[in-house]
Amino acid sequence: MSSEIPPEWKKFRYRGKILDEIVNMPLDEFIKMLPARQRRTLKRGFTEQQRRLLTRIRKIRRANTTKPIRTHVRDMIILPEMIGLKMSVYNGKEFVEFTVQPEMLGHYLGEFSVTTKKVEHGEPGLKATKSSLFMAMKG
């Protein structure tokens, strides 16, 4: 993978290790570098859905395609082998597409597919009941 790392990622460091070292390190060593919550989650092992997603990621990595990987597995922690892949994570309504950057290591996939939208209420009278059209003036 070292030949396909973009130049702007060359300077990236995670806990003092450069990206080449992280990508080539065994999963057990990488787990020791993660924060406590992620470390504890990965030490328990992968769920069946996470295992299936990992095999799909490895298959696409070998095939060297640019098609995004669509998934519902929001609780998967981003591992070094996912860097550079396009992912589409379901947010409950649609699939949100993003490219996995080195800065995302150790985060959950769901963090990059926001499930809530900012509520923007209309003015009184717009898309409201007839009674709210005539608001009492403060006096």
mmCIF file of C-alpha atoms in Angstrom:
data_model
loop_
_atom_site.group_PDB
_atom_site.id
_atom_site.type_symbol
_atom_site.label_atom_id
_atom_site.label_comp_id
_atom_site.label_asym_id
_atom_site.label_seq_id
_atom_site.Cartn_x
_atom_site.Cartn_y
_atom_site.Cartn_z
ATOM 1 C CA MET A 1 0.000 0.000 0.000
ATOM 2 C CA SER A 2 2.975 2.345 0.503
ATOM 3 C CA SER A 3 3.077 3.174 -3.223
ATOM 4 C CA GLU A 4 -0.545 4.364 -3.321
ATOM 5 C CA ILE A 5 -0.439 6.674 -0.278
ATOM 6 C CA PRO A 6 -1.179 10.279 -1.342
ATOM 7 C CA PRO A 7 1.603 12.775 -0.468
ATOM 8 C CA GLU A 8 -0.579 14.729 1.976
ATOM 9 C CA TRP A 9 -1.022 11.553 4.060
ATOM 10 C CA LYS A 10 2.751 10.956 4.326
ATOM 11 C CA LYS A 11 3.016 13.425 7.232
ATOM 12 C CA PHE A 12 0.161 11.808 9.180
ATOM 13 C CA ARG A 13 1.050 10.327 12.573
ATOM 14 C CA TYR A 14 -1.099 8.366 15.015
ATOM 15 C CA ARG A 15 0.328 8.028 18.513
ATOM 16 C CA GLY A 16 3.838 8.659 17.161
ATOM 17 C CA LYS A 17 3.666 6.110 14.329
ATOM 18 C CA ILE A 18 3.673 7.067 10.655
ATOM 19 C CA LEU A 19 0.993 5.743 8.311
ATOM 20 C CA ASP A 20 3.232 3.077 6.708
ATOM 21 C CA GLU A 21 4.011 1.574 10.124
ATOM 22 C CA ILE A 22 0.346 1.572 11.133
ATOM 23 C CA VAL A 23 -0.852 -0.085 7.897
ATOM 24 C CA ASN A 24 1.788 -2.830 8.120
ATOM 25 C CA MET A 25 1.399 -3.506 11.853
ATOM 26 C CA PRO A 26 -0.619 -6.527 13.107
ATOM 27 C CA LEU A 27 -4.156 -5.826 14.349
ATOM 28 C CA ASP A 28 -3.229 -6.803 17.946
ATOM 29 C CA GLU A 29 -0.551 -4.094 18.103
ATOM 30 C CA PHE A 30 -2.880 -1.496 16.563
ATOM 31 C CA ILE A 31 -5.573 -2.318 19.131
ATOM 32 C CA LYS A 32 -3.110 -1.471 21.942
ATOM 33 C CA MET A 33 -2.740 2.050 20.491
ATOM 34 C CA LEU A 34 -6.473 2.827 20.522
ATOM 35 C CA PRO A 35 -8.405 4.678 23.243
ATOM 36 C CA ALA A 36 -9.961 2.530 25.987
ATOM 37 C CA ARG A 37 -13.511 2.273 24.573
ATOM 38 C CA GLN A 38 -12.363 1.146 21.120
ATOM 39 C CA ARG A 39 -9.696 -1.144 22.598
ATOM 40 C CA ARG A 40 -12.261 -2.859 24.814
ATOM 41 C CA THR A 41 -14.721 -3.247 21.923
ATOM 42 C CA LEU A 42 -12.141 -4.829 19.608
ATOM 43 C CA LYS A 43 -10.757 -7.139 22.317
ATOM 44 C CA ARG A 44 -14.230 -8.682 22.637
ATOM 45 C CA GLY A 45 -14.076 -9.636 18.956
ATOM 46 C CA PHE A 46 -16.104 -8.740 15.907
ATOM 47 C CA THR A 47 -19.835 -9.330 15.545
ATOM 48 C CA GLU A 48 -21.083 -11.395 12.606
ATOM 49 C CA GLN A 49 -22.031 -8.259 10.632
ATOM 50 C CA GLN A 50 -18.628 -6.681 11.296
ATOM 51 C CA ARG A 51 -16.870 -9.875 10.208
ATOM 52 C CA ARG A 52 -18.855 -9.918 6.956
ATOM 53 C CA LEU A 53 -18.007 -6.257 6.336
ATOM 54 C CA LEU A 54 -14.302 -6.951 6.931
ATOM 55 C CA THR A 55 -14.275 -9.822 4.430
ATOM 56 C CA ARG A 56 -16.038 -7.588 1.889
ATOM 57 C CA ILE A 57 -13.463 -4.829 2.501
ATOM 58 C CA ARG A 58 -10.584 -7.265 1.999
ATOM 59 C CA LYS A 59 -12.182 -8.635 -1.172
ATOM 60 C CA ILE A 60 -12.660 -5.135 -2.636
ATOM 61 C CA ARG A 61 -9.123 -4.178 -1.595
ATOM 62 C CA ARG A 62 -7.771 -7.180 -3.557
ATOM 63 C CA ALA A 63 -10.001 -6.427 -6.575
ATOM 64 C CA ASN A 64 -8.765 -2.804 -6.492
ATOM 65 C CA THR A 65 -12.147 -1.251 -7.413
ATOM 66 C CA THR A 66 -13.320 2.288 -6.656
ATOM 67 C CA LYS A 67 -16.954 1.348 -5.993
ATOM 68 C CA PRO A 68 -18.132 2.478 -2.521
ATOM 69 C CA ILE A 69 -18.870 -0.201 0.075
ATOM 70 C CA ARG A 70 -22.478 0.154 1.265
ATOM 71 C CA THR A 71 -23.153 -0.937 4.828
ATOM 72 C CA HIS A 72 -25.527 -0.657 7.761
ATOM 73 C CA VAL A 73 -22.763 -1.511 10.271
ATOM 74 C CA ARG A 74 -22.395 1.830 12.042
ATOM 75 C CA ASP A 75 -20.584 0.401 15.086
ATOM 76 C CA MET A 76 -17.537 -0.785 13.123
ATOM 77 C CA ILE A 77 -14.293 0.868 14.209
ATOM 78 C CA ILE A 78 -12.191 2.231 11.357
ATOM 79 C CA LEU A 79 -9.089 0.070 10.989
ATOM 80 C CA PRO A 80 -5.879 0.794 9.011
ATOM 81 C CA GLU A 81 -6.907 -1.536 6.167
ATOM 82 C CA MET A 82 -9.938 0.709 5.460
ATOM 83 C CA ILE A 83 -7.874 3.832 4.723
ATOM 84 C CA GLY A 84 -8.460 5.162 1.221
ATOM 85 C CA LEU A 85 -11.671 3.197 0.602
ATOM 86 C CA LYS A 86 -15.006 4.804 -0.226
ATOM 87 C CA MET A 87 -17.699 3.858 2.272
ATOM 88 C CA SER A 88 -21.453 4.468 2.210
ATOM 89 C CA VAL A 89 -22.980 4.175 5.671
ATOM 90 C CA TYR A 90 -26.745 4.082 6.227
ATOM 91 C CA ASN A 91 -28.117 6.837 8.473
ATOM 92 C CA GLY A 92 -31.684 5.538 8.732
ATOM 93 C CA LYS A 93 -32.895 7.232 5.563
ATOM 94 C CA GLU A 94 -30.110 7.130 2.985
ATOM 95 C CA PHE A 95 -26.512 6.063 2.482
ATOM 96 C CA VAL A 96 -23.966 8.799 3.237
ATOM 97 C CA GLU A 97 -20.800 8.401 1.171
ATOM 98 C CA PHE A 98 -17.305 9.399 2.331
ATOM 99 C CA THR A 99 -13.684 8.405 1.767
ATOM 100 C CA VAL A 100 -11.853 7.002 4.786
ATOM 101 C CA GLN A 101 -8.985 9.356 5.727
ATOM 102 C CA PRO A 102 -6.099 8.514 8.091
ATOM 103 C CA GLU A 103 -7.494 10.990 10.649
ATOM 104 C CA MET A 104 -10.560 8.748 11.007
ATOM 105 C CA LEU A 105 -8.560 5.841 12.506
ATOM 106 C CA GLY A 106 -10.158 4.539 15.689
ATOM 107 C CA HIS A 107 -13.485 6.307 15.089
ATOM 108 C CA TYR A 108 -16.762 4.534 14.380
ATOM 109 C CA LEU A 109 -18.256 4.470 10.862
ATOM 110 C CA GLY A 110 -21.499 5.897 12.245
ATOM 111 C CA GLU A 111 -19.760 9.110 13.303
ATOM 112 C CA PHE A 112 -19.427 10.103 9.651
ATOM 113 C CA SER A 113 -23.045 9.404 8.726
ATOM 114 C CA VAL A 114 -25.128 11.794 10.829
ATOM 115 C CA THR A 115 -28.622 10.526 11.654
ATOM 116 C CA THR A 116 -30.244 13.793 12.690
ATOM 117 C CA LYS A 117 -30.923 16.947 10.733
ATOM 118 C CA LYS A 118 -31.074 20.506 12.052
ATOM 119 C CA VAL A 119 -34.678 21.491 12.692
ATOM 120 C CA GLU A 120 -35.622 24.656 10.870
ATOM 121 C CA HIS A 121 -39.072 25.904 11.812
ATOM 122 C CA GLY A 122 -40.946 28.226 9.513
ATOM 123 C CA GLU A 123 -42.322 31.588 10.508
ATOM 124 C CA PRO A 124 -45.693 31.661 12.266
ATOM 125 C CA GLY A 125 -48.363 31.219 9.652
ATOM 126 C CA LEU A 126 -46.156 29.299 7.229
ATOM 127 C CA LYS A 127 -46.979 25.600 7.401
ATOM 128 C CA ALA A 128 -48.704 26.239 10.720
ATOM 129 C CA THR A 129 -52.277 26.241 12.002
ATOM 130 C CA LYS A 130 -54.651 29.106 11.222
ATOM 131 C CA SER A 131 -54.631 30.291 14.824
ATOM 132 C CA SER A 132 -50.854 30.780 14.938
ATOM 133 C CA LEU A 133 -51.101 33.203 12.002
ATOM 134 C CA PHE A 134 -52.348 35.909 14.340
ATOM 135 C CA MET A 135 -49.727 36.122 17.094
ATOM 136 C CA ALA A 136 -50.458 38.394 20.064
ATOM 137 C CA MET A 137 -48.203 41.436 20.148
ATOM 138 C CA LYS A 138 -46.266 42.095 23.324
ATOM 139 C CA GLY A 139 -47.102 45.485 24.577
#
